[in-house]
Tab-separated table of C-alpha atoms and ligand atoms in Angstrom:
chain	number	residue	atom	x	y	z
A	1	MET	CA	41.980	44.086	24.542
A	2	GLY	CA	39.936	41.192	23.758
A	3	VAL	CA	36.789	40.352	25.028
A	4	LEU	CA	37.638	37.299	27.048
A	5	PRO	CA	40.604	38.462	29.025
A	6	THR	CA	38.544	41.454	30.083
A	7	LEU	CA	35.849	39.279	31.010
A	8	PHE	CA	38.183	37.504	33.215
A	9	LYS	CA	39.471	40.657	34.683
A	10	VAL	CA	35.968	41.404	35.748
A	11	ALA	CA	35.352	37.813	37.301
A	12	ARG	CA	38.991	37.527	39.027
A	13	ARG	CA	37.583	40.776	40.863
A	14	GLY	CA	35.182	38.522	41.851
A	15	LYS	CA	32.163	40.421	41.358
A	16	CYS	CA	30.623	38.960	38.622
A	17	LEU	CA	31.359	35.066	37.812
A	18	LEU	CA	27.807	34.703	37.191
A	19	LEU	CA	28.002	37.385	34.282
A	20	LEU	CA	31.098	35.372	32.989
A	21	VAL	CA	29.030	31.917	32.694
A	22	LEU	CA	26.120	33.881	30.920
A	23	CYS	CA	28.688	35.057	28.419
A	24	LEU	CA	30.379	32.091	27.764
A	25	CYS	CA	26.268	30.375	27.324
A	26	VAL	CA	25.564	33.139	24.988
A	27	LEU	CA	28.540	32.754	22.814
A	28	ALA	CA	28.470	28.720	22.708
A	29	TRP	CA	24.514	29.390	21.643
A	30	ILE	CA	25.701	31.555	18.725
A	31	ALA	CA	28.347	29.005	17.430
A	32	ALA	CA	25.644	26.367	17.437
A	33	ILE	CA	23.427	28.395	15.446
A	34	SER	CA	25.715	29.072	12.985
A	35	SER	CA	26.991	25.341	12.240
A	36	ASP	CA	23.114	24.608	12.260
A	37	ASP	CA	22.625	26.803	9.278
A	38	VAL	CA	25.086	24.774	7.154
A	39	VAL	CA	23.558	21.375	8.405
A	40	LYS	CA	20.607	23.048	6.919
A	41	GLU	CA	21.740	22.912	3.209
A	42	SER	CA	21.282	19.378	2.782
A	43	PRO	CA	17.791	17.773	3.840
A	44	PHE	CA	19.830	14.336	3.433
A	45	GLU	CA	22.329	14.516	5.462
A	46	ASP	CA	23.416	10.544	5.151
A	47	LEU	CA	23.169	10.675	1.441
A	48	LYS	CA	25.608	13.753	1.381
A	49	ALA	CA	28.340	11.716	3.232
A	50	ILE	CA	27.854	8.673	0.551
A	51	GLU	CA	28.229	11.247	-2.295
A	52	GLU	CA	30.845	12.592	-0.887
A	53	SER	CA	32.773	9.089	-0.270
A	54	PRO	CA	36.234	8.456	-0.859
A	55	ARG	CA	36.933	8.149	-4.759
A	56	ARG	CA	37.538	4.578	-6.229
A	57	GLU	CA	40.182	4.514	-8.698
A	58	LEU	CA	38.998	5.180	-12.100
A	59	GLU	CA	41.427	5.080	-15.108
A	60	SER	CA	43.126	7.932	-13.420
A	61	GLU	CA	45.274	8.736	-16.874
A	62	MET	CA	41.550	9.675	-18.213
A	63	ILE	CA	40.502	12.085	-15.613
A	64	PRO	CA	41.515	15.714	-16.029
A	65	SER	CA	44.338	17.034	-13.757
A	66	VAL	CA	44.812	20.181	-12.293
A	67	GLU	CA	47.627	21.284	-14.422
A	68	GLU	CA	46.133	19.880	-17.481
A	69	GLN	CA	42.814	22.290	-17.029
A	70	THR	CA	45.172	25.430	-16.555
A	71	LEU	CA	47.365	24.078	-19.365
A	72	LYS	CA	44.839	23.160	-21.763
A	73	GLU	CA	41.674	25.536	-22.810
A	74	SER	CA	38.443	24.681	-22.543
A	75	CYS	CA	36.490	23.110	-25.201
A	76	PRO	CA	34.289	25.569	-27.765
A	77	GLU	CA	30.848	26.033	-26.514
A	78	ARG	CA	29.612	24.652	-29.862
A	79	SER	CA	31.887	21.252	-31.025
A	80	PRO	CA	33.490	22.040	-34.332
A	81	LEU	CA	33.024	17.957	-34.709
A	82	LEU	CA	29.093	17.650	-34.917
A	83	ARG	CA	27.757	16.707	-37.990
A	84	GLY	CA	23.344	17.024	-37.114
A	85	ALA	CA	21.532	14.557	-38.097
A	86	LEU	CA	22.839	11.114	-39.209
A	87	LYS	CA	21.924	7.720	-40.676
A	88	LEU	CA	21.928	5.097	-38.279
A	89	THR	CA	22.740	1.443	-39.179
A	90	PHE	CA	22.069	-1.660	-37.348
A	91	GLU	CA	24.097	-4.389	-39.363
A	92	ALA	CA	23.321	-7.916	-38.132
A	93	SER	CA	27.045	-8.485	-38.409
A	94	VAL	CA	28.509	-5.922	-35.693
A	95	THR	CA	30.582	-7.452	-33.430
A	96	LEU	CA	31.994	-6.085	-29.732
A	97	GLU	CA	35.560	-6.842	-30.875
A	98	GLN	CA	34.665	-4.160	-33.842
A	99	VAL	CA	33.178	-1.527	-31.844
A	100	GLU	CA	36.238	-2.013	-29.543
A	101	SER	CA	38.570	-1.569	-31.994
A	102	GLU	CA	36.984	1.594	-33.543
A	103	ASN	CA	37.122	3.228	-30.313
A	104	GLN	CA	40.430	2.734	-28.726
A	105	GLU	CA	40.529	6.360	-27.132
A	106	VAL	CA	37.791	5.002	-24.522
A	107	VAL	CA	39.513	3.562	-21.376
A	108	GLY	CA	37.757	1.398	-18.831
A	109	GLY	CA	34.506	2.993	-20.315
A	110	GLN	CA	35.670	6.390	-20.299
A	111	TYR	CA	36.821	8.686	-22.449
A	112	ASN	CA	38.065	12.685	-22.153
A	113	PRO	CA	38.768	14.932	-24.925
A	114	ALA	CA	42.779	15.012	-26.063
A	115	ASP	CA	42.792	18.700	-27.128
A	116	CYS	CA	40.397	20.714	-24.803
A	117	VAL	CA	39.125	20.336	-21.338
A	118	ALA	CA	35.530	18.898	-21.511
A	119	ARG	CA	33.012	21.546	-20.393
A	120	GLN	CA	30.970	18.943	-18.370
A	121	SER	CA	31.880	15.560	-17.150
A	122	VAL	CA	28.984	13.130	-17.841
A	123	ALA	CA	27.974	9.568	-16.151
A	124	ILE	CA	25.880	7.918	-18.405
A	125	LEU	CA	23.641	5.358	-16.497
A	126	ILE	CA	21.907	2.476	-18.418
A	127	PRO	CA	19.544	0.072	-16.466
A	128	TYR	CA	20.078	-3.103	-17.667
A	129	ARG	CA	19.259	-7.125	-18.201
A	130	ASN	CA	19.453	-9.381	-20.945
A	131	ARG	CA	19.682	-7.094	-23.859
A	132	GLU	CA	22.952	-7.850	-25.555
A	133	LYS	CA	22.036	-6.801	-29.081
A	134	HIS	CA	20.697	-3.671	-27.514
A	135	LEU	CA	23.810	-2.643	-25.692
A	136	LEU	CA	25.833	-3.693	-28.678
A	137	TYR	CA	24.307	-1.223	-30.339
A	138	PHE	CA	24.060	1.469	-28.162
A	139	LEU	CA	28.122	1.266	-27.883
A	140	TYR	CA	28.416	1.457	-31.316
A	141	HIS	CA	26.721	4.636	-31.995
A	142	LEU	CA	26.797	6.418	-28.384
A	143	HIS	CA	30.786	6.412	-28.185
A	144	PRO	CA	31.405	8.109	-31.704
A	145	PHE	CA	28.470	10.411	-30.637
A	146	LEU	CA	29.524	11.697	-27.458
A	147	GLN	CA	32.940	12.397	-28.487
A	148	ARG	CA	31.807	14.735	-31.121
A	149	GLN	CA	30.385	16.517	-28.423
A	150	GLN	CA	33.525	16.614	-26.948
A	151	LEU	CA	32.793	15.430	-23.456
A	152	HIS	CA	34.573	14.054	-20.606
A	153	TYR	CA	32.042	10.880	-19.918
A	154	ALA	CA	31.773	7.435	-18.693
A	155	ILE	CA	29.269	4.852	-19.773
A	156	TYR	CA	27.881	2.980	-16.623
A	157	VAL	CA	25.848	-0.341	-17.580
A	158	ILE	CA	23.793	-0.940	-14.301
A	159	HIS	CA	22.931	-4.810	-14.450
A	160	GLN	CA	19.906	-6.142	-12.120
A	161	ALA	CA	21.236	-9.914	-10.965
A	162	GLY	CA	18.717	-12.522	-10.607
A	163	ASP	CA	15.217	-12.878	-12.483
A	164	VAL	CA	12.930	-11.164	-10.037
A	165	THR	CA	10.851	-8.290	-11.327
A	166	PHE	CA	12.770	-5.575	-12.927
A	167	ASN	CA	13.269	-2.297	-11.515
A	168	ARG	CA	14.732	0.150	-13.885
A	169	ALA	CA	14.469	3.284	-11.472
A	170	LYS	CA	16.249	1.700	-8.174
A	171	LEU	CA	19.157	0.416	-10.981
A	172	LEU	CA	19.444	4.045	-11.908
A	173	ASN	CA	19.659	4.948	-8.057
A	174	VAL	CA	22.254	2.491	-7.691
A	175	GLY	CA	23.845	3.554	-10.911
A	176	TYR	CA	24.342	7.378	-9.482
A	177	LEU	CA	25.695	6.024	-5.935
A	178	GLU	CA	28.293	4.200	-7.253
A	179	ALA	CA	29.480	6.238	-10.460
A	180	LEU	CA	29.974	9.183	-7.716
A	181	LYS	CA	32.548	6.762	-5.893
A	182	ASP	CA	34.456	6.606	-9.301
A	183	TYR	CA	34.433	10.750	-9.600
A	184	ASN	CA	32.484	13.718	-8.843
A	185	TRP	CA	30.475	14.060	-12.321
A	186	ASP	CA	28.715	17.257	-13.166
A	187	CYS	CA	25.932	15.397	-15.156
A	188	PHE	CA	23.830	11.973	-15.023
A	189	ILE	CA	22.248	11.034	-18.179
A	190	PHE	CA	19.433	8.257	-17.250
A	191	HIS	CA	19.179	6.277	-20.464
A	192	ASP	CA	17.081	3.711	-21.785
A	193	VAL	CA	19.848	1.021	-23.609
A	194	ASP	CA	17.457	0.794	-26.576
A	195	LEU	CA	16.967	4.142	-27.535
A	196	ILE	CA	19.880	5.706	-30.036
A	197	PRO	CA	19.991	9.559	-30.884
A	198	GLU	CA	19.553	10.564	-34.470
A	199	ASN	CA	21.176	13.917	-34.359
A	200	ASP	CA	24.334	14.717	-32.293
A	201	GLU	CA	23.341	18.332	-31.745
A	202	ASN	CA	21.425	16.703	-28.988
A	203	LEU	CA	23.673	17.588	-26.051
A	204	TYR	CA	24.295	15.119	-23.486
A	205	VAL	CA	25.182	17.974	-20.675
A	206	CYS	CA	22.998	18.903	-18.155
A	207	GLU	CA	20.937	22.386	-18.087
A	208	GLU	CA	19.962	24.817	-15.249
A	209	GLN	CA	16.457	22.391	-14.908
A	210	PRO	CA	16.151	18.842	-15.300
A	211	LYS	CA	16.439	18.039	-18.885
A	212	HIS	CA	14.258	15.603	-21.213
A	213	LEU	CA	16.270	14.687	-24.176
A	214	VAL	CA	13.382	12.683	-26.183
A	215	VAL	CA	10.958	14.529	-27.734
A	216	GLY	CA	10.011	11.846	-30.301
A	217	ARG	CA	10.909	8.186	-31.659
A	218	ASN	CA	10.263	6.659	-34.906
A	219	SER	CA	7.438	4.151	-33.065
A	220	THR	CA	5.427	7.314	-31.977
A	221	GLY	CA	5.824	9.250	-35.499
A	222	TYR	CA	8.656	11.688	-33.543
A	223	LYS	CA	5.531	13.253	-31.096
A	224	LEU	CA	5.879	14.185	-27.397
A	225	ARG	CA	3.415	11.402	-25.912
A	226	TYR	CA	2.038	13.615	-23.497
A	227	LYS	CA	2.856	16.774	-21.706
A	228	GLY	CA	5.014	15.660	-18.656
A	229	TYR	CA	6.662	12.763	-20.113
A	230	PHE	CA	9.893	12.219	-18.624
A	231	GLY	CA	10.667	8.732	-19.984
A	232	GLY	CA	13.415	7.073	-22.181
A	233	VAL	CA	16.741	9.614	-21.703
A	234	SER	CA	16.916	12.385	-18.932
A	235	GLY	CA	19.413	14.427	-17.471
A	236	MET	CA	19.979	15.750	-14.081
A	237	THR	CA	23.148	17.565	-12.300
A	238	LYS	CA	24.124	15.885	-9.139
A	239	ASP	CA	22.448	18.688	-7.122
A	240	GLN	CA	19.130	18.671	-9.220
A	241	PHE	CA	18.902	14.796	-8.728
A	242	HIS	CA	20.053	14.947	-4.921
A	243	LEU	CA	17.231	17.681	-4.165
A	244	VAL	CA	14.467	15.227	-5.254
A	245	ASN	CA	16.151	12.370	-3.785
A	246	GLY	CA	16.680	10.372	-7.041
A	247	PHE	CA	13.855	7.971	-8.193
A	248	PRO	CA	11.692	6.009	-5.945
A	249	ASN	CA	12.877	2.046	-5.107
A	250	THR	CA	9.706	0.880	-5.125
A	251	TYR	CA	8.465	0.809	-8.749
A	252	TRP	CA	8.570	-3.228	-9.758
A	253	GLY	CA	7.823	-3.778	-13.207
A	254	TRP	CA	6.941	-1.741	-16.267
A	255	GLY	CA	5.770	2.007	-15.950
A	256	GLY	CA	5.101	4.802	-13.808
A	257	GLU	CA	9.013	5.472	-12.588
A	258	ASP	CA	9.694	8.288	-15.119
A	259	ASP	CA	6.243	10.234	-13.547
A	260	ASP	CA	7.414	9.948	-10.353
A	261	LEU	CA	10.734	11.475	-10.877
A	262	ARG	CA	8.736	14.242	-12.738
A	263	ILE	CA	6.579	15.009	-10.146
A	264	ARG	CA	9.436	14.660	-7.485
A	265	ILE	CA	10.960	17.743	-9.879
A	266	GLN	CA	7.808	19.673	-9.844
A	267	LEU	CA	7.383	19.494	-5.826
A	268	GLN	CA	10.819	20.989	-5.757
A	269	ARG	CA	9.294	23.856	-7.926
A	270	MET	CA	12.081	22.968	-10.723
A	271	THR	CA	10.707	23.084	-14.394
A	272	ILE	CA	11.925	20.338	-17.501
A	273	VAL	CA	13.557	21.776	-20.270
A	274	ARG	CA	13.943	19.959	-23.878
A	275	PRO	CA	16.053	20.533	-26.965
A	276	PRO	CA	14.082	21.224	-30.105
A	277	ALA	CA	11.823	18.645	-31.542
A	278	GLU	CA	14.097	18.631	-34.470
A	279	VAL	CA	16.583	17.821	-32.866
A	280	ALA	CA	15.666	15.471	-29.835
A	281	ARG	CA	14.760	12.695	-32.034
A	282	TYR	CA	15.454	8.884	-31.395
A	283	THR	CA	15.304	5.422	-32.724
A	284	MET	CA	14.142	2.716	-30.513
A	285	VAL	CA	15.685	-0.629	-31.371
A	286	PHE	CA	12.312	-2.820	-31.776
A	287	HIS	CA	11.542	-5.389	-28.522
A	288	LYS	CA	8.720	-6.613	-27.252
A	289	ARG	CA	8.084	-6.578	-23.227
A	290	ASP	CA	10.810	-8.614	-21.427
A	291	SER	CA	9.644	-11.583	-19.308
A	292	GLY	CA	10.543	-10.395	-15.900
A	293	ASN	CA	9.146	-6.445	-16.963
A	294	GLN	CA	5.336	-7.254	-16.464
A	295	VAL	CA	3.355	-3.767	-16.217
A	296	ASN	CA	3.297	-2.596	-12.839
A	297	LYS	CA	-0.579	-2.254	-11.718
A	298	ASP	CA	0.334	-0.438	-8.847
A	299	ARG	CA	1.635	2.546	-10.181
A	300	MET	CA	-1.185	4.669	-10.431
A	301	LEU	CA	-1.632	4.174	-6.664
A	302	LEU	CA	2.140	4.937	-6.124
A	303	LEU	CA	1.726	8.188	-8.224
A	304	ARG	CA	-0.823	9.611	-6.005
A	305	ARG	CA	1.404	8.921	-2.679
A	306	THR	CA	4.570	10.401	-4.357
A	307	PRO	CA	3.871	13.754	-2.225
A	308	GLN	CA	3.934	11.967	0.782
A	309	THR	CA	6.510	9.290	-0.045
A	310	TRP	CA	9.336	11.284	-1.696
A	311	LYS	CA	11.518	12.129	1.105
A	312	LYS	CA	11.769	8.626	2.325
A	313	ASP	CA	11.681	6.354	-0.431
A	314	GLY	CA	14.722	7.426	-2.626
A	315	LEU	CA	18.665	7.727	-2.826
A	316	ASN	CA	18.630	7.716	1.022
A	317	SER	CA	16.692	4.369	1.583
A	318	CYS	CA	18.363	2.446	-1.443
A	319	SER	CA	19.475	-0.888	0.024
A	320	TYR	CA	21.420	-3.169	-2.611
A	321	ASN	CA	24.534	-5.218	-2.707
A	322	ILE	CA	27.049	-5.049	-5.414
A	323	LEU	CA	28.217	-8.391	-6.749
A	324	SER	CA	30.783	-7.177	-8.990
A	325	VAL	CA	32.221	-4.152	-11.205
A	326	ASN	CA	34.007	-4.766	-14.451
A	327	ARG	CA	35.870	-2.043	-16.000
A	328	GLU	CA	35.302	-3.642	-19.515
A	329	PRO	CA	36.927	-1.799	-22.358
A	330	LEU	CA	33.705	0.322	-23.524
A	331	TYR	CA	31.452	0.295	-20.311
A	332	ILE	CA	31.514	-0.091	-16.571
A	333	ASN	CA	29.608	-2.976	-16.062
A	334	ILE	CA	27.725	-2.735	-12.090
A	335	THR	CA	25.963	-5.868	-11.324
A	336	ALA	CA	23.530	-5.413	-8.295
A	337	ASP	CA	21.382	-7.316	-6.266
A	338	ILE	CA	18.645	-4.926	-5.515
A	339	GLY	CA	16.375	-7.303	-3.644
A	340	GLN	CA	12.489	-8.073	-4.645
A	341	PRO	CA	9.321	-6.097	-4.009
A	342	GLU	CA	8.235	-6.020	-0.346
A	343	HIS	CA	4.784	-7.333	-1.007
A	344	ALA	CA	4.596	-10.327	-3.622
A	345	HIS	CA	1.210	-9.552	-5.367
B	1	LIG	C1	9.096	3.138	-21.608
B	1	LIG	C2	10.316	4.313	-21.384
B	1	LIG	C3	11.153	3.769	-20.182
B	1	LIG	C4	10.813	3.435	-19.087
B	1	LIG	C5	9.499	2.474	-19.555
B	1	LIG	C6	8.493	1.873	-18.487
B	1	LIG	C7	10.282	5.768	-23.551
B	1	LIG	C8	11.215	6.209	-24.727
B	1	LIG	N1	10.876	4.861	-22.654
B	1	LIG	O1	10.237	2.342	-22.387
B	1	LIG	O2	12.088	4.939	-19.810
B	1	LIG	O3	9.908	4.939	-18.340
B	1	LIG	O4	8.489	2.844	-20.501
B	1	LIG	O5	9.472	1.005	-17.197
B	1	LIG	O6	9.497	6.455	-23.445
B	1	LIG	N2	15.207	-2.723	-19.405
B	1	LIG	C9	16.381	-4.539	-19.488
B	1	LIG	N3	15.806	-5.340	-19.265
B	1	LIG	C10	14.739	-5.793	-19.327
B	1	LIG	C11	13.797	-4.350	-19.015
B	1	LIG	C12	14.365	-3.229	-19.220
B	1	LIG	O7	17.864	-3.579	-19.774
B	1	LIG	O8	14.593	-7.030	-19.016
B	1	LIG	C13	15.972	-1.530	-19.591
B	1	LIG	C14	16.386	-1.244	-20.884
B	1	LIG	O9	17.184	-0.142	-20.678
B	1	LIG	C15	15.036	-0.599	-21.338
B	1	LIG	C16	14.839	-0.108	-20.198
B	1	LIG	O10	14.930	-0.671	-18.879
B	1	LIG	O11	15.490	0.196	-22.453
B	1	LIG	C17	13.088	0.299	-20.306
B	1	LIG	O12	12.190	-1.267	-20.487
B	1	LIG	P1	11.523	-1.333	-22.137
B	1	LIG	O13	12.097	-0.691	-23.129
B	1	LIG	O14	11.067	-2.555	-21.941
B	1	LIG	O15	10.382	-0.168	-21.908
B	1	LIG	P2	9.856	0.610	-23.311
B	1	LIG	O16	10.404	0.731	-24.100
B	1	LIG	O17	8.150	1.001	-22.659
B	2	LIG	MN1	12.564	0.154	-25.100
């Protein structure tokens, strides 16, 4: 006989109504504690709701379907298409039309290998304003590069509207939140538009720990700039990025935002992994400091406060307005109004 009917019987005898009420209270309390445990999984409940909101339509024929996943084999651990070190070219005559016609398997900025199921689905996020030529070289090199790695991927260009001070980190938060509306990506690669990888063994996939993909680049003698350096190109899973509450939104102008993310990672007791130095090499297309991206003089002060601020400054406080989402052949262009610094200096 069940517990409840027995209790009712006892209660009906009129002897222990009080006991019945007491038992029900205990049951309710147990139920409450166990549901509490589920909630505790995420420190940012509101954020979780946003991350799991209904998906916007990404070119659906490109999304791996369940049938496909069962019919096709998983892509090999090491892609047979890799070529190692590449000779990069930066012809002045390259046009967007040319790059589009060379990459016809890319639809609406997205690619999915035809013969096997990719091991990871990767969103490449590029903070962007006014770097047209750089974007062209980026698309020219990166599409074939990523295809040789047999990845399911999409390239998102997050374009800061207006001409207030640039904010790389906030744009990357916007990119993460918006890309998740398209698809439940496994891995996010945060990528400067002017950096071109020189070796396709530098895999654009995420690892057990946050990954920094740039050990060196042409202009700095291919040496790691400093131990905790996390700038240029980095990769984190959805869970890793969620755990640190993303990037800060409060770094306007040049510098510091990459170190802030590193501190967040360290505060969560995660470590940074890097590919071998001979693989993690990049060419940075030459540029001067952009107007509208002056050095952030507050960065040292902000970095000292990160342990106190990370929980409230990040993905869970990232407010912005999307002005447009354009699905171009080779990338998804998201134009956002991300506001301006709170205190003008
Ligand atoms: C370094 C870092 C970069 C970032 C930056 C400080 C490396 C290789 N890169 O880059 O990740 O930490 O310092 O903020 O260490 N951008 C635009 N338009 C602009 C300004 C910037 O599109 O007007 C974007 C673009 O994607 C660019 C990126 O922001 O690549 C970083 O800006 P940068 O190239 O001027 O800074 P840099 O090369 O010193
Ligand atoms: Mn640069």
